[in-house]
Short mmCIF file of C-alpha atoms in Angstrom, two decimals:
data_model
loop_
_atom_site.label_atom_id
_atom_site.label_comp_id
_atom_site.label_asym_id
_atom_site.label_seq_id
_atom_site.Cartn_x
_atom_site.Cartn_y
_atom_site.Cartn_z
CA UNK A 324 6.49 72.95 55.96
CA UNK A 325 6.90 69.36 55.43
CA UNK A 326 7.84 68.10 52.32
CA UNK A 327 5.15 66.41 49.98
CA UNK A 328 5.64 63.24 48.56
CA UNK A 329 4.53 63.36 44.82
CA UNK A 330 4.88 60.16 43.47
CA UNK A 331 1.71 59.39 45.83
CA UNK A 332 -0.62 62.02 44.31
CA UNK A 333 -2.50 60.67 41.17
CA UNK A 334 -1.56 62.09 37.60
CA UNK A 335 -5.04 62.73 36.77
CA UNK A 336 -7.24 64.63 39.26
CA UNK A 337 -10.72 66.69 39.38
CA UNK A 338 -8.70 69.23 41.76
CA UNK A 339 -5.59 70.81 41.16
CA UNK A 340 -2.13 69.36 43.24
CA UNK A 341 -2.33 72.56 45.00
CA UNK A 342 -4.98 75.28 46.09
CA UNK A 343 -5.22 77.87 43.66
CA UNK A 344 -5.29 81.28 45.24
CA UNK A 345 -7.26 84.00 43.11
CA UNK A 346 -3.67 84.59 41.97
CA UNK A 347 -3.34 81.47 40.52
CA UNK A 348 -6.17 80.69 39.20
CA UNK A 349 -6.62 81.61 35.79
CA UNK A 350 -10.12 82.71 36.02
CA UNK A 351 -8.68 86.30 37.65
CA UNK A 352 -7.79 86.88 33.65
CA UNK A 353 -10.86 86.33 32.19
CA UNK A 354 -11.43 81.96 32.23
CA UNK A 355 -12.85 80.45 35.29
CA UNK A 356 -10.60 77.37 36.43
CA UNK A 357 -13.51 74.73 35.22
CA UNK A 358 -13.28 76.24 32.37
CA UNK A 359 -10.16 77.06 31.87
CA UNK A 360 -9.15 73.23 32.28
CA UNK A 361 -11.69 72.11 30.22
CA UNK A 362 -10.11 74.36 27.39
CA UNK A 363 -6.61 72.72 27.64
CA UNK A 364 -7.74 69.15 27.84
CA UNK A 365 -9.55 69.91 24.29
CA UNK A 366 -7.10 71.48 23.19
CA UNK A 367 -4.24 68.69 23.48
CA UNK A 368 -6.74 65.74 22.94
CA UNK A 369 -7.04 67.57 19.24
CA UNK A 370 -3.01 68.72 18.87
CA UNK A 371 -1.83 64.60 20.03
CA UNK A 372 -4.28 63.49 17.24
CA UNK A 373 -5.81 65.72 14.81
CA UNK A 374 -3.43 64.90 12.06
CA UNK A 375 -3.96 61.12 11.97
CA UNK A 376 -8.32 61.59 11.73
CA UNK A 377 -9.20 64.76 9.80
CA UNK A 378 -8.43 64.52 6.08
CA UNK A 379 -6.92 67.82 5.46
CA UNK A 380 -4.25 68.88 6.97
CA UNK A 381 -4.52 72.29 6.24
CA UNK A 382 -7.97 72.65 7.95
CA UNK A 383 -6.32 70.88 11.06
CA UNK A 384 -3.68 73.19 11.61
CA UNK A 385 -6.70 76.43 11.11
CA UNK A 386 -8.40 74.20 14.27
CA UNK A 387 -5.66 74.32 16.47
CA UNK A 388 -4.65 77.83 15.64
CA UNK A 389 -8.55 78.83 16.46
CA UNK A 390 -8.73 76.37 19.45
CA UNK A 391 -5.46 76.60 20.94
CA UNK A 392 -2.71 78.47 19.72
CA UNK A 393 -4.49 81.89 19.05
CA UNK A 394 -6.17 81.78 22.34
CA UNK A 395 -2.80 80.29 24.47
CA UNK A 396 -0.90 83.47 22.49
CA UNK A 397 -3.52 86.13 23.92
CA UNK A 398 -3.98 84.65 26.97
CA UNK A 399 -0.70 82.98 28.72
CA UNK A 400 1.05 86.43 28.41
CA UNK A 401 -2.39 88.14 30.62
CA UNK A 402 -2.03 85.08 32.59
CA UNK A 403 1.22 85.27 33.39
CA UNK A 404 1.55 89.22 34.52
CA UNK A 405 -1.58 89.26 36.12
CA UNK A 406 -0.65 86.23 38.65
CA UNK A 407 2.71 88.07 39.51
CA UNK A 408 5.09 85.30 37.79
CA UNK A 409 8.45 87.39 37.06
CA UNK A 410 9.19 87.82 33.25
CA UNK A 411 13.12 87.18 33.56
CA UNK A 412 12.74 83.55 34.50
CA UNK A 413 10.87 83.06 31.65
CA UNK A 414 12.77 84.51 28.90
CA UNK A 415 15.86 83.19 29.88
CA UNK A 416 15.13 79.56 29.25
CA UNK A 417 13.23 81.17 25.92
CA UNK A 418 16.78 82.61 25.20
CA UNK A 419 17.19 79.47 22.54
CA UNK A 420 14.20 79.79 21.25
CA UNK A 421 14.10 83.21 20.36
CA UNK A 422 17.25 83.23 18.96
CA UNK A 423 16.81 80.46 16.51
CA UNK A 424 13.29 81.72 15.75
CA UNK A 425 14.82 85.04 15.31
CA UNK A 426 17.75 83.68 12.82
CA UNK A 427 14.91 81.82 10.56
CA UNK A 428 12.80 84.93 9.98
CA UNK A 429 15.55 87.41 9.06
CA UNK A 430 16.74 84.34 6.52
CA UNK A 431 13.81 84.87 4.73
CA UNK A 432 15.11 88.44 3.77
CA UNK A 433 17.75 86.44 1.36
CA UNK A 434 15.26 83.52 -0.11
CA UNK A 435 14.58 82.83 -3.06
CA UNK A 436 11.56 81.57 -2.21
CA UNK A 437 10.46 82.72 0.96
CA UNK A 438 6.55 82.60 2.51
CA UNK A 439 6.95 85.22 5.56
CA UNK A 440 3.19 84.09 6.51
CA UNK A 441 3.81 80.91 7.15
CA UNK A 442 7.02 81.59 8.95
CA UNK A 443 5.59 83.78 11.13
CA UNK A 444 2.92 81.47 12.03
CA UNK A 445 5.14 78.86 13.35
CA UNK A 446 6.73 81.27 15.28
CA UNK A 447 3.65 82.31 17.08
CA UNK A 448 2.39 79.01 17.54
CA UNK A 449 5.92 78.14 19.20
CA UNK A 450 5.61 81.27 21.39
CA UNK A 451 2.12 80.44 22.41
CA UNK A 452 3.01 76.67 23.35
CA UNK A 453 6.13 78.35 25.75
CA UNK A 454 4.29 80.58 27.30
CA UNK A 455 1.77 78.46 28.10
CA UNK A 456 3.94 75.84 29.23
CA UNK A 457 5.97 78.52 31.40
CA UNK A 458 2.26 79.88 33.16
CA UNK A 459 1.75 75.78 34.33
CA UNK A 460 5.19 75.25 35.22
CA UNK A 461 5.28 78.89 37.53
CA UNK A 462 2.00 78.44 38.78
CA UNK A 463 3.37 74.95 40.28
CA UNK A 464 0.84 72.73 38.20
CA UNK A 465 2.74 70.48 37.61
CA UNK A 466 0.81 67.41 37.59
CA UNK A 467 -1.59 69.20 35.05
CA UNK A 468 0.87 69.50 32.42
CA UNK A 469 1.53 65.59 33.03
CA UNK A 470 -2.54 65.51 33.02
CA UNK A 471 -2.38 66.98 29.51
CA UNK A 472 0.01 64.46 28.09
CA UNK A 473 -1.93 61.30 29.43
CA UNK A 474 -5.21 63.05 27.77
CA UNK A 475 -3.31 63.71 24.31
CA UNK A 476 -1.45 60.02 24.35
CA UNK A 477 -5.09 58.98 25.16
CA UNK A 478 -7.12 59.51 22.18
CA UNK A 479 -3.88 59.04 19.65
CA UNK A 480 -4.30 55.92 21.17
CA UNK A 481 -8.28 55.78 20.69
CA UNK A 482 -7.49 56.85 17.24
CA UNK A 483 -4.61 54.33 16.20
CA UNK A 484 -6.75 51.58 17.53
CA UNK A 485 -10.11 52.46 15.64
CA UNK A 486 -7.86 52.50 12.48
CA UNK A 487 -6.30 48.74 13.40
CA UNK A 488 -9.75 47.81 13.93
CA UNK A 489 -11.39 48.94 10.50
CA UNK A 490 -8.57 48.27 8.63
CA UNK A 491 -7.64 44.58 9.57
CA UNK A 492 -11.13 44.00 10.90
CA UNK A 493 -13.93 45.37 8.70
CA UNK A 494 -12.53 46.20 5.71
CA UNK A 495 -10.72 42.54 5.71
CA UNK A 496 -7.26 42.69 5.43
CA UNK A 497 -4.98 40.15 5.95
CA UNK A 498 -2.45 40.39 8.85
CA UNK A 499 0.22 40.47 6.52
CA UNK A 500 -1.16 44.37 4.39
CA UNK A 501 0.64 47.06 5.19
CA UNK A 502 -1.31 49.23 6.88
CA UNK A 503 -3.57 51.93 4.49
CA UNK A 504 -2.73 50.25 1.50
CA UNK A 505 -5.52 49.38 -0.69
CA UNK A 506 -8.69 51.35 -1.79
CA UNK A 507 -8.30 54.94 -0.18
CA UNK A 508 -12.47 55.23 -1.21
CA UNK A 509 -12.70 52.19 1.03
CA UNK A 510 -11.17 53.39 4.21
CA UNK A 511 -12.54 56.79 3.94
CA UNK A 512 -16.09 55.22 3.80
CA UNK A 513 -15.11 53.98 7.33
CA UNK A 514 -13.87 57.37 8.80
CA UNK A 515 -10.28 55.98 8.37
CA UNK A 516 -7.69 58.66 7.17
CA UNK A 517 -5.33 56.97 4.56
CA UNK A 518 -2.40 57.95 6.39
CA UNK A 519 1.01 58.26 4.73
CA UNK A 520 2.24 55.51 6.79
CA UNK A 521 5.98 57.70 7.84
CA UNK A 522 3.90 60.54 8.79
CA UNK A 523 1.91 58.31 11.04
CA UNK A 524 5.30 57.10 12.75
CA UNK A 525 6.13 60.64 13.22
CA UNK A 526 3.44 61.12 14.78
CA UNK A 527 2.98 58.05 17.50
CA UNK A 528 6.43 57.10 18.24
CA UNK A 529 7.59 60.04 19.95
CA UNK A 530 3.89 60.11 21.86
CA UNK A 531 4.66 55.91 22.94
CA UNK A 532 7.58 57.65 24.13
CA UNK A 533 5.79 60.07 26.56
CA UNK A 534 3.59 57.27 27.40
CA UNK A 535 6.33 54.39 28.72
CA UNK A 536 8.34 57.07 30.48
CA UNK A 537 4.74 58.54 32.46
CA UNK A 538 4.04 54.93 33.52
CA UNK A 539 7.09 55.66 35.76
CA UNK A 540 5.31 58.27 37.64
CA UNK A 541 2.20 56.65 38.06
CA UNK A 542 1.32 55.56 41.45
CA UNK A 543 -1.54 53.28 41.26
CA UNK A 544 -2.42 49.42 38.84
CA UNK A 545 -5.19 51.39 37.47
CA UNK A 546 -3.19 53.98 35.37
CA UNK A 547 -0.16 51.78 35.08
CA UNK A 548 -2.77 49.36 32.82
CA UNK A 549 -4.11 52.16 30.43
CA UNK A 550 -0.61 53.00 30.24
CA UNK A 551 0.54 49.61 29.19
CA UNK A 552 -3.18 49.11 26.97
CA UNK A 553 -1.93 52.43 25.18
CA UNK A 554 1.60 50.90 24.43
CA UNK A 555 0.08 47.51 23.42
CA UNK A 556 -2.07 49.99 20.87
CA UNK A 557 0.80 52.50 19.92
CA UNK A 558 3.21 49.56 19.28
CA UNK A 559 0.41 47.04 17.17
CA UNK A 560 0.22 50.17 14.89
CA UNK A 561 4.18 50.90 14.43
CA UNK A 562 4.41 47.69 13.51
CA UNK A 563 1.95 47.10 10.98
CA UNK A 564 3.47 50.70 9.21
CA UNK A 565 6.63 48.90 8.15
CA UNK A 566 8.76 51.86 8.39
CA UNK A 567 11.96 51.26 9.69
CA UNK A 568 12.60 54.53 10.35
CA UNK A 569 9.66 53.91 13.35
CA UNK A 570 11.46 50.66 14.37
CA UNK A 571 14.80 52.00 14.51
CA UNK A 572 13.44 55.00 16.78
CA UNK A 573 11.90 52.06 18.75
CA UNK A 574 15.02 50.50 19.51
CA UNK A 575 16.79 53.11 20.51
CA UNK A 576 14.11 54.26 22.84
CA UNK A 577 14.14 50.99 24.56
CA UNK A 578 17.92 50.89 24.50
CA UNK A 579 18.15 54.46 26.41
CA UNK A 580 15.55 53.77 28.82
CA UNK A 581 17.20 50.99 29.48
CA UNK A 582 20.31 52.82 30.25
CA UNK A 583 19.72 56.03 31.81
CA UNK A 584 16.39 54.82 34.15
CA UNK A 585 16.45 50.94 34.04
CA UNK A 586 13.16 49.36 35.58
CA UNK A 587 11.23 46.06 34.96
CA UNK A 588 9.50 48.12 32.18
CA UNK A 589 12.11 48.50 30.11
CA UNK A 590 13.95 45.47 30.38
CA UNK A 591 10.49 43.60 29.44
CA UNK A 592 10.25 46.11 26.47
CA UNK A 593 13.91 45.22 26.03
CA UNK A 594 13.72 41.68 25.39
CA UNK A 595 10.44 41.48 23.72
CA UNK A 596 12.25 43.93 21.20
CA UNK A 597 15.17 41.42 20.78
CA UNK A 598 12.83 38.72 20.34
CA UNK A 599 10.58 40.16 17.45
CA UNK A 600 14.18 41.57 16.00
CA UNK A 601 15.36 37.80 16.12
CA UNK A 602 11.91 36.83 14.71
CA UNK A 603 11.41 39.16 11.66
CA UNK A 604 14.85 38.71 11.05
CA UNK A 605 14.34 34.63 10.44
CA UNK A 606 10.71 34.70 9.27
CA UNK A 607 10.62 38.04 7.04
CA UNK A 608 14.27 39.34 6.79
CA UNK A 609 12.47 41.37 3.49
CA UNK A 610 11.74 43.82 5.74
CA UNK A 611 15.40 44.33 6.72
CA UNK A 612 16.86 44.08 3.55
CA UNK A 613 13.96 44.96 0.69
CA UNK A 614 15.11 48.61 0.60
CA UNK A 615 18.86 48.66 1.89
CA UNK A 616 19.76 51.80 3.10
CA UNK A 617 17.46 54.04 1.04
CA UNK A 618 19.88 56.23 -0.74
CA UNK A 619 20.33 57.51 2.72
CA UNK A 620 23.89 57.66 3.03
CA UNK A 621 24.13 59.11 -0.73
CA UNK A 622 21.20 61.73 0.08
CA UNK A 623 23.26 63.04 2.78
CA UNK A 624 26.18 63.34 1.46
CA UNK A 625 24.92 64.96 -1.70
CA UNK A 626 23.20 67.77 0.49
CA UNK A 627 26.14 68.22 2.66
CA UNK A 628 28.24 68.84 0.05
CA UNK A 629 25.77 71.31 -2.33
CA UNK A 630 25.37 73.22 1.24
CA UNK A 631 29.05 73.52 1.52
CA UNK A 632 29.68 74.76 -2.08
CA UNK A 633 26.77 77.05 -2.11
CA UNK A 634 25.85 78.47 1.10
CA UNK A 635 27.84 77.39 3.98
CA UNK A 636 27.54 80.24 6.60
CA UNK A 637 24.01 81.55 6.07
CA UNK A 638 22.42 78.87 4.21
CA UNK A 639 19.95 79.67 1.23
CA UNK A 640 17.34 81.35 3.08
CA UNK A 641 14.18 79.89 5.06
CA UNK A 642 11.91 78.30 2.63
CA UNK A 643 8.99 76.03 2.67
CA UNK A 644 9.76 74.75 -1.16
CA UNK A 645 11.45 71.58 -0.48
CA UNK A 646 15.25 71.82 -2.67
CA UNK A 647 15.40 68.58 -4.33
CA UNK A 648 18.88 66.50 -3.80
CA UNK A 649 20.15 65.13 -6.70
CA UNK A 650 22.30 61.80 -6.17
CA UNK A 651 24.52 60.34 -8.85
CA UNK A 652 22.27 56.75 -10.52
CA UNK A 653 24.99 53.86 -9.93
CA UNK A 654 23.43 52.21 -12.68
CA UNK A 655 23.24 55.05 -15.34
CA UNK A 656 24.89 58.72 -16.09
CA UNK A 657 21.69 60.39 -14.72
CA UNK A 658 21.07 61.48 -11.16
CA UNK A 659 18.13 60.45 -8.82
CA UNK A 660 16.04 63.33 -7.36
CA UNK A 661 15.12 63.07 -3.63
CA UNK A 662 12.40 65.90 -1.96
CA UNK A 663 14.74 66.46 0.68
CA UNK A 664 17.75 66.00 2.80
CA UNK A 665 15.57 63.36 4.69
CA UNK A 666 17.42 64.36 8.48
CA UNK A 667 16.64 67.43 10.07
CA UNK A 668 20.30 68.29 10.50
CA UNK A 669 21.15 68.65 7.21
CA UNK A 670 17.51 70.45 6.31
CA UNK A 671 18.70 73.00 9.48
CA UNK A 672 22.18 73.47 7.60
CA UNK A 673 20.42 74.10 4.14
CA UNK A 674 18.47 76.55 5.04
CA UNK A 675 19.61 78.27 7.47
CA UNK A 676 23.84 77.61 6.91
CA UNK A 677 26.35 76.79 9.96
CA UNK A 678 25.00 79.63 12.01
CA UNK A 679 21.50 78.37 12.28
CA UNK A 680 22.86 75.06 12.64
CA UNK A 681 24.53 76.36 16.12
CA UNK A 682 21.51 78.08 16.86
CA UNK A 683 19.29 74.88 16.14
CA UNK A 684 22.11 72.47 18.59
CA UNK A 685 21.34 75.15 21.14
CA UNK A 686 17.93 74.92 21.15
CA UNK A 687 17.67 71.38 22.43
CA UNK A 688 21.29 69.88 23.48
CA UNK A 689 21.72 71.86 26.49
CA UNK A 690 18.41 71.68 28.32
CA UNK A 691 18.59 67.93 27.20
CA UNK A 692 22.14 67.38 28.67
CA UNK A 693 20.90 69.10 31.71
CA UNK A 694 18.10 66.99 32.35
CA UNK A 695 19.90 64.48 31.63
CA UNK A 696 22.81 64.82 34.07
CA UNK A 697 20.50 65.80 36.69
CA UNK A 698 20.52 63.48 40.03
CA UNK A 699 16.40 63.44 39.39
CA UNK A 700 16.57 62.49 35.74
CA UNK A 701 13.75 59.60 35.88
CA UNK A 702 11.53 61.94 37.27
CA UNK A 703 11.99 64.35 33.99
CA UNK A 704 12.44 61.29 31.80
CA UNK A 705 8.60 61.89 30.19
CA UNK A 706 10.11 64.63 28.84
CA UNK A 707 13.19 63.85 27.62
CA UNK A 708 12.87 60.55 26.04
CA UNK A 709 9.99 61.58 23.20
CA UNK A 710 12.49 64.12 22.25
CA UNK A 711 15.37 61.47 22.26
CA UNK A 712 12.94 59.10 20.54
CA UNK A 713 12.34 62.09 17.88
CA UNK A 714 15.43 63.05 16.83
CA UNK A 715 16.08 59.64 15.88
CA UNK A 716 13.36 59.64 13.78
CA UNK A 717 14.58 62.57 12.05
CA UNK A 718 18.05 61.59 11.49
CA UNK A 719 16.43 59.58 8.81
CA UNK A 720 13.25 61.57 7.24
CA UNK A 721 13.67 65.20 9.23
CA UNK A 722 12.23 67.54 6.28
CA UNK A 723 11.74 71.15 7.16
CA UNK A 724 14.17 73.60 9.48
CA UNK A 725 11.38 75.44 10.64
CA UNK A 726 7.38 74.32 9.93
CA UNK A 727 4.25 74.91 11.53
CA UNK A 728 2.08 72.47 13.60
CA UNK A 729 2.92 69.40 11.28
CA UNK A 730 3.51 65.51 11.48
CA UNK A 731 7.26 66.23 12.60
CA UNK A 732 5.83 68.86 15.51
CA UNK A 733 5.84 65.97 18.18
CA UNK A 734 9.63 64.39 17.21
CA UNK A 735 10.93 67.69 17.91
CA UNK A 736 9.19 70.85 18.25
CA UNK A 737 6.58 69.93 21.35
CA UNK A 738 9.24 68.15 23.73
CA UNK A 739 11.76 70.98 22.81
CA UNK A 740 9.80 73.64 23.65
CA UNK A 741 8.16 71.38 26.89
CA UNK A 742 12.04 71.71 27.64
CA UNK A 743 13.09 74.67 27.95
CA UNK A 744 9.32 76.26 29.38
CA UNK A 745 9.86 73.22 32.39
CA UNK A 746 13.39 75.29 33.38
CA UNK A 747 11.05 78.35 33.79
CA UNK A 748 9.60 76.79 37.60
CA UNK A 749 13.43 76.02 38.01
CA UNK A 750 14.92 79.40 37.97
CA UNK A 751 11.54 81.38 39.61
CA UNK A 752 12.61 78.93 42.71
CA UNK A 753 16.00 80.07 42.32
CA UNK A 754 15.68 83.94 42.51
CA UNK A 755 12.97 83.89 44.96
#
């Protein structure tokens, strides 16, 4: 058989990249192929951007357990058997998972706070995303997974820009507001959810992420311009959040694509980052300097060393009632109280002690490395970079070791477990 050349086949398609046999198709468990596509494009158009429109967030993650993680759980598992896929290639890239998911529930056991119900509903919901990652990957549909992403990135973007529009166009705001400050009564009565403006950068940087690395794989003007239009939209709104923590994850986005895939893309991106640096820098260096480092360096430092004293090897227990950090007031005999570590390393440490820690490097450092390393990294770099892009957004405000579908699920959690389900096609291909 002759060898296919993907990067001419369109991302987004009304027919699958290959002809489903009855085996394949999904519809032999239950959900005919129409349907069953229909389902997953819902399903990650809500998970990409249910958290910046609906105003509880609560209620949105009781949607997506209804709409898509129940159903992927139930399903993906019927799926997968019923198709013929072997089992072993898929739990050995869920090795990590399990482990660390493992480790966190049996920490709950020594807690002093522990909420086993909402543990065990993150670990389901992680399940249900890997196994219904690793039935697309085995079934070879490749390009629908990528079809999912564009969908998701999509209507965030849809989303972010109906927000710029109302904010800074009806409602009147100058240029110069921060975005969502001001009357919360006011932008409600426009549909616009007052967003705390670092869990919006949680949630759009590591999705510009997917968005500039896809534009790679794209083989036609027409997708490479809603690709760029969703950038142009994704970036507008970074900016106009004024968290550095967002521009700092920007750079360093820019800066790796730079250096592990190159292209025209990036070095554009490259030097219109330098030149808005060199801007702000000259005409608003308050944004730079208003805030110094945070108390980050004295926030970490503090929780490193109460982890060390107190629980080094098994951590306090998993717990979703945030420890505050106490740091020593330079300019008093008191102490400042932070919510949390504020990096994810440090939350994984206390919590869960040095041997969750391991378990939590193991997770995502290997499969990254590998991908990495590989001779065909740009053409795995959509998955790699949002989770590059992520972590450096939680080096600065990572808050919980182990939480359900939340504003931190896209830094780390969906790109992780996208990771390790994508090595699933990998090692079917090897033991056939």
């Amino acid at each position: 058989m002759s060898r296919i050349d993907v990067t001419k086949v369109p991302v987004l398609t009304s027919k699958p990249t290959k002809q489903l046999s009855s085996i394949d198709d999904p519809g032999s468990a239950f959900l005919p192929l129409t349907l069953f596509r229909s389902w997953a494009f819902l399903s990650f158009a809500l998970m990409f951007s249910i958290l910046l429109w609906h105003p509880s967030r609560s209620a949105a993650m009781n949607i997506m357990d209804a709409v898509f993680f129940l159903p992927a759980l139930l399903l993906s598992p019927i799926w997968i058997f019923r198709n013929g896929h072997q089992l072993k290639p898929i739990l050995w890239p869920a090795l990590p998972l399990l482990l660390y998911v493992a480790y966190a529930l049996i920490s709950i056991t020594w807690s002093e706070t522990p909420n086993a119900s909402r543990a065990v509903r993150m670990a389901a919901q992680l399940l249900a995303l890997f196994l219904f990652f690793a039935y697309l990957w085995q079934s070879e549909q490749h390009r629908l997974v990528e079809s999912l992403i564009w969908v998701g990135v999509s209507v965030t973007a849809l989303v972010c820009l109906w927000h710029l529009a109302g904010f800074y166009g009806f409602s009147g705001a100058s240029l110069g507001q921060r975005m969502y400050s001001g009357s919360n009564e006011a932008l409600l009565a426009m549909g616009i959810k007052p967003m705390n403006t670092l869990h919006a950068t949680l949630v759009v940087a590591p999705q510009l992420a997917m968005t500039g690395a896809l534009m790679h794989k794209v083989p036609t003007a027409g997708w490479r311009i809603l690709g760029a239009a969703i950038m142009i939209v994704f970036l507008a709104y970074l900016i106009v959040l004024e968290q550095r923590t967002g521009l700092v994850a920007l750079a360093v986005m820019v800066i790796a694509s730079v250096i592990l895939v190159g292209g025209r893309l990036w070095m554009i991106l490259a030097g219109l980052l330098l030149t808005g640096g060199i801007a702000i820098l000259l005409l608003a260096p308050e944004i730079y300097t208003s805030r110094g480092l945070s108390w980050r360096p004295e926030i970490w430092w503090s929780s490193l060393h109460r982890t060390l004293e107190t629980a080094p090897w098994l951590g306090h227990g998993l717990s979703y009632t945030m420890s505050p950090v106490m740091v020593p007031d330079p300019d008093g005999d008191g102490f400042v109280s932070f919510v949390h570590p504020h990096n994810m390393a440090l939350s994984v440490f206390h919590y869960l002690g040095a041997i969750g820690l391991i378990l939590w490097v193991l997770l995502w450092a290997p499969v990254l490395g590998l991908r990495l390393a590989a001779k065909d990294r740009p053409r795995t770099f959509w998955m790699t970079l949002p989770l590059i892009t992520g972590q450096v957004a939680l080096v600065f405000d990572g808050g919980y070791a182990f939480a359900a579908f939340d504003y931190e699920w896209f830094c780390f959690w969906f790109p992780t477990v996208l990771l390790l389900s994508s090595v699933a096609s990998e090692e079917k291909t090897e033991r056939s």
